[in-house]
Amino acid sequence: MVIRHSLLPLHRQTGTDALEEARTHPPFPLPKFAGVDHCLRTSGRSRALPRIELYLYTAVLGLALLWAASWIIEASSENINRRAFRENDVSDFEWAMWFTTFRNHILFALSGHVIFAKICSMLSPKNRSLIYMLYGALAVLITMGWTYVSLVLSHCIILYSVALIKRKWLCFVAGLTSLATFKMEPFSTWQEGFVTGSFDLQDILFYGGCGFSIMRCMSFALENCEKKDGNYSFMDLIKYNFYLPFFFFGPANNSNLTRKEREMWNITVQALVHLGAILVVDVFFHFLYILTIPSDLKLLKQLSDWPLAGLAYFNLVYDWVKAAVMFGVINTVSRLDHLDPPQPPKCITMLYVFAETHFDRGINDWLCKYVYDYIGENHDSIFKELVATICTFAVTTLWLGPCELVYIWSFFNCFGLNFELWVAKLFSLPPFSTIELIKERERKQALLEEPEPEVGKQKAE
């Protein structure tokens, strides 16, 4: 189920009544959306493994990781004098940029958002979303230039114009076409040429901001199609899109106007956890060169299976840590603004159910609401499920960027969801269904014929 809230202001009401009205009947319901990767939910129910079994897996995995890490430390220390091995592992461009070169800029922008927005919202709570929008648009303008803001606004205007027609298929066509212009040449290069200046993270911010803006506009347009009375205003879309913490990396998230009990304590704990994760990664990079070693083929050939397996695992966990830290910092800021962002990604080590929805929660909700559940409905029809999964992964392929690896990944995920339904349908047919029915009757009969306990007999006497 997609949880709906709103970033839009309270135009007509003030005080407690306005908060309660906005909480129960938000003026503009929008889904959670975040991230770049996704996993679709499965039609079956996932059950927690027994506690003893989880403890056993944890112990075995922990010992294996310690053993593999010892090999990686040994390989790192033996090659510390090589040119590629510096004081610490700085092979990851993104991590180095976020927490060294642009660390102060990021802290300044997010701190300014929290302080400025908090002061202004206290002075004028009814215009809170407008203040967020003005600060976000100003920050984007200073960072990327007026041509970039004009480019984003042009796509917003086009998609808002399509939203006024109130045809969902047309909103999808327009939105996916706009998204394709940033994923395919020569349109991508042509639009990138509108951005003036040059700095290290320009490409990441350019494509991140444009991509998420289009997806937010699509969700806005699709929700406007469901609005029975009139249309949402263009200013509502701008307020929704230019919320700074979510602008470049998502999610397009929504307001929960009442904080939960001990919410500030939870926010403080989460902030400290994410700060601790950053420090731990920096310390590990001084001893475990998990990113530099894979780029050295000669060194890789000299390693045994244990360090190779450890390198593969640690690189996957490191990708999760990056996503968790990025979303965690953004979510912490958004919770200070009384927003309710998606849950952070769950560690891949804890994912034992295929195609579970624990890594990127927001993109899963978006795809399920507007594509997968909309087309597949109850997911009990083989044909509808096939069409729903094909459309869902077609949108995902376009979002991730069409290439051979994405095609392969999408095909096997699409096949997996359909194969699950095919197997369920097969076992619902005779003779499998008959065997299952007989076993069920035998279980019920055994329960009915079970003798009463001795205590029960004594009480009856």
PDB file of C-alpha atoms in Angstrom, residues 37-279:
ATOM      1  CA  ASP A  37      17.484   0.812  -8.369  1.00  0.00           C
ATOM      2  CA  HIS A  38      14.338  -1.127  -7.364  1.00  0.00           C
ATOM      3  CA  CYS A  39      12.886  -4.507  -6.443  1.00  0.00           C
ATOM      4  CA  LEU A  40       9.257  -5.395  -7.105  1.00  0.00           C
ATOM      5  CA  ARG A  41       7.211  -6.962  -4.398  1.00  0.00           C
ATOM      6  CA  THR A  42       6.262 -10.589  -4.835  1.00  0.00           C
ATOM      7  CA  SER A  43       2.774 -11.949  -4.665  1.00  0.00           C
ATOM      8  CA  GLY A  44       3.621 -14.402  -1.869  1.00  0.00           C
ATOM      9  CA  ARG A  45       4.032 -13.656   1.802  1.00  0.00           C
ATOM     10  CA  SER A  46       7.504 -13.447   3.304  1.00  0.00           C
ATOM     11  CA  ARG A  47       7.948 -14.998   6.732  1.00  0.00           C
ATOM     12  CA  ALA A  48      10.680 -14.343   9.238  1.00  0.00           C
ATOM     13  CA  LEU A  49      13.203 -17.127   9.631  1.00  0.00           C
ATOM     14  CA  PRO A  50      13.499 -18.840  13.039  1.00  0.00           C
ATOM     15  CA  ARG A  51      15.640 -16.899  15.478  1.00  0.00           C
ATOM     16  CA  ILE A  52      18.069 -19.789  16.034  1.00  0.00           C
ATOM     17  CA  GLU A  53      18.556 -20.182  12.299  1.00  0.00           C
ATOM     18  CA  LEU A  54      19.294 -16.463  11.929  1.00  0.00           C
ATOM     19  CA  TYR A  55      21.842 -16.634  14.762  1.00  0.00           C
ATOM     20  CA  LEU A  56      23.531 -19.608  13.067  1.00  0.00           C
ATOM     21  CA  TYR A  57      23.709 -17.791   9.719  1.00  0.00           C
ATOM     22  CA  THR A  58      25.063 -14.674  11.419  1.00  0.00           C
ATOM     23  CA  ALA A  59      27.800 -16.620  13.199  1.00  0.00           C
ATOM     24  CA  VAL A  60      28.882 -18.473  10.052  1.00  0.00           C
ATOM     25  CA  LEU A  61      28.815 -15.321   7.938  1.00  0.00           C
ATOM     26  CA  GLY A  62      30.695 -13.305  10.571  1.00  0.00           C
ATOM     27  CA  LEU A  63      33.505 -15.837  10.804  1.00  0.00           C
ATOM     28  CA  ALA A  64      33.763 -16.083   7.014  1.00  0.00           C
ATOM     29  CA  LEU A  65      33.919 -12.303   6.664  1.00  0.00           C
ATOM     30  CA  LEU A  66      36.612 -11.972   9.323  1.00  0.00           C
ATOM     31  CA  TRP A  67      38.675 -14.636   7.583  1.00  0.00           C
ATOM     32  CA  ALA A  68      38.230 -12.980   4.164  1.00  0.00           C
ATOM     33  CA  ALA A  69      38.980  -9.525   5.615  1.00  0.00           C
ATOM     34  CA  SER A  70      42.262 -10.798   7.054  1.00  0.00           C
ATOM     35  CA  TRP A  71      43.349 -11.842   3.569  1.00  0.00           C
ATOM     36  CA  ILE A  72      42.349  -8.464   2.127  1.00  0.00           C
ATOM     37  CA  ILE A  73      44.262  -6.602   4.861  1.00  0.00           C
ATOM     38  CA  GLU A  74      47.311  -8.742   4.136  1.00  0.00           C
ATOM     39  CA  ALA A  75      47.096  -8.034   0.388  1.00  0.00           C
ATOM     40  CA  SER A  76      46.609  -4.308   1.086  1.00  0.00           C
ATOM     41  CA  SER A  77      49.574  -4.075   3.472  1.00  0.00           C
ATOM     42  CA  GLU A  78      51.908  -6.010   1.163  1.00  0.00           C
ATOM     43  CA  ASN A  79      51.226  -3.611  -1.720  1.00  0.00           C
ATOM     44  CA  ILE A  80      51.053  -0.387   0.271  1.00  0.00           C
ATOM     45  CA  ASN A  81      54.161   0.994  -1.461  1.00  0.00           C
ATOM     46  CA  ARG A  82      52.687   0.684  -4.924  1.00  0.00           C
ATOM     47  CA  ARG A  83      51.585   3.855  -6.673  1.00  0.00           C
ATOM     48  CA  ALA A  84      47.929   2.872  -6.852  1.00  0.00           C
ATOM     49  CA  PHE A  85      47.835   2.295  -3.066  1.00  0.00           C
ATOM     50  CA  ARG A  86      47.854   5.693  -1.393  1.00  0.00           C
ATOM     51  CA  GLU A  87      47.272   6.658   2.228  1.00  0.00           C
ATOM     52  CA  ASN A  88      43.742   5.378   1.874  1.00  0.00           C
ATOM     53  CA  ASP A  89      41.480   4.001  -0.833  1.00  0.00           C
ATOM     54  CA  VAL A  90      40.181   6.971  -2.845  1.00  0.00           C
ATOM     55  CA  SER A  91      39.122   5.035  -5.944  1.00  0.00           C
ATOM     56  CA  ASP A  92      35.468   5.912  -5.482  1.00  0.00           C
ATOM     57  CA  PHE A  93      35.020   9.294  -7.131  1.00  0.00           C
ATOM     58  CA  GLU A  94      31.564   9.913  -5.644  1.00  0.00           C
ATOM     59  CA  TRP A  95      32.516   9.176  -2.030  1.00  0.00           C
ATOM     60  CA  ALA A  96      35.664  11.300  -2.269  1.00  0.00           C
ATOM     61  CA  MET A  97      33.719  14.218  -3.737  1.00  0.00           C
ATOM     62  CA  TRP A  98      30.847  14.039  -1.241  1.00  0.00           C
ATOM     63  CA  PHE A  99      32.975  13.923   1.885  1.00  0.00           C
ATOM     64  CA  THR A 100      36.086  15.890   0.915  1.00  0.00           C
ATOM     65  CA  THR A 101      35.792  18.431  -1.905  1.00  0.00           C
ATOM     66  CA  PHE A 102      32.097  19.279  -1.578  1.00  0.00           C
ATOM     67  CA  ARG A 103      31.587  18.404   2.073  1.00  0.00           C
ATOM     68  CA  ASN A 104      31.431  22.028   3.230  1.00  0.00           C
ATOM     69  CA  HIS A 105      29.119  23.026   0.368  1.00  0.00           C
ATOM     70  CA  ILE A 106      26.670  20.231   1.195  1.00  0.00           C
ATOM     71  CA  LEU A 107      26.711  21.023   4.914  1.00  0.00           C
ATOM     72  CA  PHE A 108      26.192  24.712   4.178  1.00  0.00           C
ATOM     73  CA  ALA A 109      23.243  24.092   1.838  1.00  0.00           C
ATOM     74  CA  LEU A 110      21.436  21.614   4.105  1.00  0.00           C
ATOM     75  CA  SER A 111      22.161  23.593   7.279  1.00  0.00           C
ATOM     76  CA  GLY A 112      20.903  26.743   5.591  1.00  0.00           C
ATOM     77  CA  HIS A 113      17.746  24.925   4.555  1.00  0.00           C
ATOM     78  CA  VAL A 114      17.075  23.723   8.086  1.00  0.00           C
ATOM     79  CA  ILE A 115      17.796  27.066   9.777  1.00  0.00           C
ATOM     80  CA  PHE A 116      16.233  29.385   7.207  1.00  0.00           C
ATOM     81  CA  ALA A 117      13.161  27.220   6.640  1.00  0.00           C
ATOM     82  CA  LYS A 118      12.622  26.712  10.348  1.00  0.00           C
ATOM     83  CA  ILE A 119      12.748  30.421  11.150  1.00  0.00           C
ATOM     84  CA  CYS A 120      10.481  31.386   8.265  1.00  0.00           C
ATOM     85  CA  SER A 121       8.020  28.577   8.914  1.00  0.00           C
ATOM     86  CA  MET A 122       7.742  29.666  12.544  1.00  0.00           C
ATOM     87  CA  LEU A 123       6.977  33.212  11.407  1.00  0.00           C
ATOM     88  CA  SER A 124       4.551  32.113   8.675  1.00  0.00           C
ATOM     89  CA  PRO A 125       3.535  28.432   9.030  1.00  0.00           C
ATOM     90  CA  LYS A 126       0.854  28.707   6.340  1.00  0.00           C
ATOM     91  CA  ASN A 127       3.516  29.522   3.738  1.00  0.00           C
ATOM     92  CA  ARG A 128       5.927  26.804   4.785  1.00  0.00           C
ATOM     93  CA  SER A 129       5.969  24.926   1.458  1.00  0.00           C
ATOM     94  CA  LEU A 130       6.375  28.210  -0.425  1.00  0.00           C
ATOM     95  CA  ILE A 131       9.436  29.050   1.699  1.00  0.00           C
ATOM     96  CA  TYR A 132      10.900  25.594   1.060  1.00  0.00           C
ATOM     97  CA  MET A 133      10.383  26.093  -2.661  1.00  0.00           C
ATOM     98  CA  LEU A 134      12.014  29.528  -2.741  1.00  0.00           C
ATOM     99  CA  TYR A 135      15.083  28.331  -0.835  1.00  0.00           C
ATOM    100  CA  GLY A 136      15.377  25.207  -2.992  1.00  0.00           C
ATOM    101  CA  ALA A 137      15.008  27.095  -6.270  1.00  0.00           C
ATOM    102  CA  LEU A 138      17.590  29.658  -5.133  1.00  0.00           C
ATOM    103  CA  ALA A 139      20.062  26.919  -4.170  1.00  0.00           C
ATOM    104  CA  VAL A 140      19.598  25.153  -7.522  1.00  0.00           C
ATOM    105  CA  LEU A 141      19.967  28.471  -9.341  1.00  0.00           C
ATOM    106  CA  ILE A 142      23.257  29.270  -7.587  1.00  0.00           C
ATOM    107  CA  THR A 143      24.609  25.746  -8.065  1.00  0.00           C
ATOM    108  CA  MET A 144      23.599  24.993 -11.659  1.00  0.00           C
ATOM    109  CA  GLY A 145      22.755  28.367 -13.233  1.00  0.00           C
ATOM    110  CA  TRP A 146      19.613  29.968 -14.638  1.00  0.00           C
ATOM    111  CA  THR A 147      19.714  27.946 -17.875  1.00  0.00           C
ATOM    112  CA  TYR A 148      19.424  24.702 -15.904  1.00  0.00           C
ATOM    113  CA  VAL A 149      16.479  26.045 -13.908  1.00  0.00           C
ATOM    114  CA  SER A 150      14.863  27.153 -17.176  1.00  0.00           C
ATOM    115  CA  LEU A 151      15.351  23.676 -18.640  1.00  0.00           C
ATOM    116  CA  VAL A 152      13.701  22.013 -15.631  1.00  0.00           C
ATOM    117  CA  LEU A 153      10.838  24.514 -15.713  1.00  0.00           C
ATOM    118  CA  SER A 154      10.270  23.884 -19.412  1.00  0.00           C
ATOM    119  CA  HIS A 155       9.737  20.167 -18.769  1.00  0.00           C
ATOM    120  CA  CYS A 156       7.468  21.021 -15.822  1.00  0.00           C
ATOM    121  CA  ILE A 157       5.366  23.301 -18.037  1.00  0.00           C
ATOM    122  CA  ILE A 158       5.035  20.662 -20.767  1.00  0.00           C
ATOM    123  CA  LEU A 159       4.031  17.889 -18.380  1.00  0.00           C
ATOM    124  CA  TYR A 160       1.659  20.141 -16.455  1.00  0.00           C
ATOM    125  CA  SER A 161      -0.050  21.101 -19.710  1.00  0.00           C
ATOM    126  CA  VAL A 162      -0.524  17.417 -20.505  1.00  0.00           C
ATOM    127  CA  ALA A 163      -1.853  16.812 -16.976  1.00  0.00           C
ATOM    128  CA  LEU A 164      -4.711  19.253 -17.630  1.00  0.00           C
ATOM    129  CA  ILE A 165      -6.074  16.893 -20.316  1.00  0.00           C
ATOM    130  CA  LYS A 166      -6.545  14.226 -17.614  1.00  0.00           C
ATOM    131  CA  ARG A 167      -5.624  11.195 -19.715  1.00  0.00           C
ATOM    132  CA  LYS A 168      -3.297   8.797 -17.940  1.00  0.00           C
ATOM    133  CA  TRP A 169      -1.926   7.193 -21.087  1.00  0.00           C
ATOM    134  CA  LEU A 170      -1.052  10.621 -22.459  1.00  0.00           C
ATOM    135  CA  CYS A 171       0.699  11.546 -19.187  1.00  0.00           C
ATOM    136  CA  PHE A 172       2.769   8.375 -19.440  1.00  0.00           C
ATOM    137  CA  VAL A 173       3.690   9.018 -23.058  1.00  0.00           C
ATOM    138  CA  ALA A 174       4.702  12.620 -22.366  1.00  0.00           C
ATOM    139  CA  GLY A 175       6.591  11.772 -19.165  1.00  0.00           C
ATOM    140  CA  LEU A 176       8.507   8.824 -20.598  1.00  0.00           C
ATOM    141  CA  THR A 177       9.331  10.809 -23.720  1.00  0.00           C
ATOM    142  CA  SER A 178      10.752  13.611 -21.580  1.00  0.00           C
ATOM    143  CA  LEU A 179      12.735  11.077 -19.567  1.00  0.00           C
ATOM    144  CA  ALA A 180      14.060   9.470 -22.764  1.00  0.00           C
ATOM    145  CA  THR A 181      15.504  12.808 -23.883  1.00  0.00           C
ATOM    146  CA  PHE A 182      17.936  12.596 -20.923  1.00  0.00           C
ATOM    147  CA  LYS A 183      18.806   8.949 -21.509  1.00  0.00           C
ATOM    148  CA  MET A 184      19.413   8.854 -25.264  1.00  0.00           C
ATOM    149  CA  GLU A 185      21.646  10.710 -27.691  1.00  0.00           C
ATOM    150  CA  PRO A 186      21.724  13.257 -29.217  1.00  0.00           C
ATOM    151  CA  PHE A 187      19.013  14.792 -27.023  1.00  0.00           C
ATOM    152  CA  SER A 188      20.971  14.227 -23.812  1.00  0.00           C
ATOM    153  CA  THR A 189      24.088  16.045 -24.980  1.00  0.00           C
ATOM    154  CA  TRP A 190      22.027  18.842 -26.512  1.00  0.00           C
ATOM    155  CA  GLN A 191      20.205  19.557 -23.237  1.00  0.00           C
ATOM    156  CA  GLU A 192      23.384  19.250 -21.195  1.00  0.00           C
ATOM    157  CA  GLY A 193      24.850  22.026 -23.320  1.00  0.00           C
ATOM    158  CA  PHE A 194      22.429  24.484 -21.729  1.00  0.00           C
ATOM    159  CA  VAL A 195      24.290  24.261 -18.421  1.00  0.00           C
ATOM    160  CA  THR A 196      27.100  26.787 -18.122  1.00  0.00           C
ATOM    161  CA  GLY A 197      30.284  26.350 -16.112  1.00  0.00           C
ATOM    162  CA  SER A 198      31.975  23.109 -15.128  1.00  0.00           C
ATOM    163  CA  PHE A 199      32.727  21.309 -11.855  1.00  0.00           C
ATOM    164  CA  ASP A 200      33.321  17.725 -10.794  1.00  0.00           C
ATOM    165  CA  LEU A 201      29.763  16.774  -9.801  1.00  0.00           C
ATOM    166  CA  GLN A 202      27.989  18.683 -12.543  1.00  0.00           C
ATOM    167  CA  ASP A 203      26.949  15.623 -14.565  1.00  0.00           C
ATOM    168  CA  ILE A 204      25.593  13.807 -11.499  1.00  0.00           C
ATOM    169  CA  LEU A 205      23.577  16.815 -10.350  1.00  0.00           C
ATOM    170  CA  PHE A 206      22.376  17.567 -13.885  1.00  0.00           C
ATOM    171  CA  TYR A 207      20.948  14.131 -14.643  1.00  0.00           C
ATOM    172  CA  GLY A 208      19.787  13.503 -11.095  1.00  0.00           C
ATOM    173  CA  GLY A 209      17.836  16.750 -10.848  1.00  0.00           C
ATOM    174  CA  CYS A 210      16.298  16.457 -14.324  1.00  0.00           C
ATOM    175  CA  GLY A 211      15.415  12.776 -13.967  1.00  0.00           C
ATOM    176  CA  PHE A 212      13.736  13.104 -10.594  1.00  0.00           C
ATOM    177  CA  SER A 213      11.956  16.282 -11.693  1.00  0.00           C
ATOM    178  CA  ILE A 214      10.358  14.405 -14.584  1.00  0.00           C
ATOM    179  CA  MET A 215       9.288  11.523 -12.344  1.00  0.00           C
ATOM    180  CA  ARG A 216       7.787  13.962  -9.854  1.00  0.00           C
ATOM    181  CA  CYS A 217       5.949  15.697 -12.691  1.00  0.00           C
ATOM    182  CA  MET A 218       4.632  12.337 -13.902  1.00  0.00           C
ATOM    183  CA  SER A 219       3.284  11.436 -10.469  1.00  0.00           C
ATOM    184  CA  PHE A 220       1.768  14.919 -10.200  1.00  0.00           C
ATOM    185  CA  ALA A 221       0.075  14.530 -13.601  1.00  0.00           C
ATOM    186  CA  LEU A 222      -1.257  11.043 -12.788  1.00  0.00           C
ATOM    187  CA  GLU A 223      -2.654  12.226  -9.464  1.00  0.00           C
ATOM    188  CA  ASN A 224      -4.249  15.194 -11.196  1.00  0.00           C
ATOM    189  CA  CYS A 225      -6.049  12.738 -13.497  1.00  0.00           C
ATOM    190  CA  GLU A 226      -7.722  11.231 -10.421  1.00  0.00           C
ATOM    191  CA  LYS A 227      -8.794  14.608  -9.047  1.00  0.00           C
ATOM    192  CA  LYS A 228     -12.521  14.907  -9.713  1.00  0.00           C
ATOM    193  CA  ASP A 229     -13.005  18.615  -9.061  1.00  0.00           C
ATOM    194  CA  GLY A 230     -10.773  20.931 -11.092  1.00  0.00           C
ATOM    195  CA  ASN A 231      -6.994  20.742 -11.332  1.00  0.00           C
ATOM    196  CA  TYR A 232      -4.010  21.366  -9.126  1.00  0.00           C
ATOM    197  CA  SER A 233      -2.217  24.618  -9.859  1.00  0.00           C
ATOM    198  CA  PHE A 234       1.163  24.962 -11.541  1.00  0.00           C
ATOM    199  CA  MET A 235       2.497  26.568  -8.359  1.00  0.00           C
ATOM    200  CA  ASP A 236       1.604  23.354  -6.506  1.00  0.00           C
ATOM    201  CA  LEU A 237       3.832  21.437  -8.901  1.00  0.00           C
ATOM    202  CA  ILE A 238       6.729  23.890  -8.465  1.00  0.00           C
ATOM    203  CA  LYS A 239       6.474  23.690  -4.680  1.00  0.00           C
ATOM    204  CA  TYR A 240       6.427  19.929  -4.907  1.00  0.00           C
ATOM    205  CA  ASN A 241       9.421  19.735  -7.243  1.00  0.00           C
ATOM    206  CA  PHE A 242      11.827  22.296  -5.768  1.00  0.00           C
ATOM    207  CA  TYR A 243      12.110  20.951  -2.224  1.00  0.00           C
ATOM    208  CA  LEU A 244      15.916  21.063  -1.960  1.00  0.00           C
ATOM    209  CA  PRO A 245      16.771  17.892   0.035  1.00  0.00           C
ATOM    210  CA  PHE A 246      14.879  15.758  -2.507  1.00  0.00           C
ATOM    211  CA  PHE A 247      15.582  17.696  -5.686  1.00  0.00           C
ATOM    212  CA  PHE A 248      18.784  16.066  -6.986  1.00  0.00           C
ATOM    213  CA  PHE A 249      18.538  12.545  -5.564  1.00  0.00           C
ATOM    214  CA  GLY A 250      14.909  12.035  -4.596  1.00  0.00           C
ATOM    215  CA  PRO A 251      12.579  11.065  -3.210  1.00  0.00           C
ATOM    216  CA  ALA A 252       9.638  13.253  -4.173  1.00  0.00           C
ATOM    217  CA  ASN A 253       8.255  12.842  -0.712  1.00  0.00           C
ATOM    218  CA  ASN A 254       5.356  13.991   1.294  1.00  0.00           C
ATOM    219  CA  SER A 255       4.313  15.637   4.533  1.00  0.00           C
ATOM    220  CA  ASN A 256       3.320  14.047   7.817  1.00  0.00           C
ATOM    221  CA  LEU A 257       2.235  17.112   9.726  1.00  0.00           C
ATOM    222  CA  THR A 258       2.401  15.554  13.175  1.00  0.00           C
ATOM    223  CA  ARG A 259       5.579  14.145  14.664  1.00  0.00           C
ATOM    224  CA  LYS A 260       5.464  10.788  16.393  1.00  0.00           C
ATOM    225  CA  GLU A 261       6.286  10.385  20.048  1.00  0.00           C
ATOM    226  CA  ARG A 262      10.018  10.731  20.745  1.00  0.00           C
ATOM    227  CA  GLU A 263      10.515  11.684  17.066  1.00  0.00           C
ATOM    228  CA  MET A 264      13.275  14.197  17.821  1.00  0.00           C
ATOM    229  CA  TRP A 265      15.130  11.502  19.768  1.00  0.00           C
ATOM    230  CA  ASN A 266      14.853   9.157  16.769  1.00  0.00           C
ATOM    231  CA  ILE A 267      16.095  11.879  14.427  1.00  0.00           C
ATOM    232  CA  THR A 268      19.115  12.517  16.654  1.00  0.00           C
ATOM    233  CA  VAL A 269      19.938   8.808  16.858  1.00  0.00           C
ATOM    234  CA  GLN A 270      19.677   8.396  13.080  1.00  0.00           C
ATOM    235  CA  ALA A 271      21.919  11.402  12.476  1.00  0.00           C
ATOM    236  CA  LEU A 272      24.562   9.970  14.820  1.00  0.00           C
ATOM    237  CA  VAL A 273      24.305   6.541  13.152  1.00  0.00           C
ATOM    238  CA  HIS A 274      24.897   8.015   9.696  1.00  0.00           C
ATOM    239  CA  LEU A 275      27.804  10.099  10.973  1.00  0.00           C
ATOM    240  CA  GLY A 276      29.265   6.969  12.526  1.00  0.00           C
ATOM    241  CA  ALA A 277      28.870   5.076   9.229  1.00  0.00           C
ATOM    242  CA  ILE A 278      30.832   7.780   7.393  1.00  0.00           C
ATOM    243  CA  LEU A 279      33.646   7.631   9.954  1.00  0.00           C
TER     244      LEU A 279
END
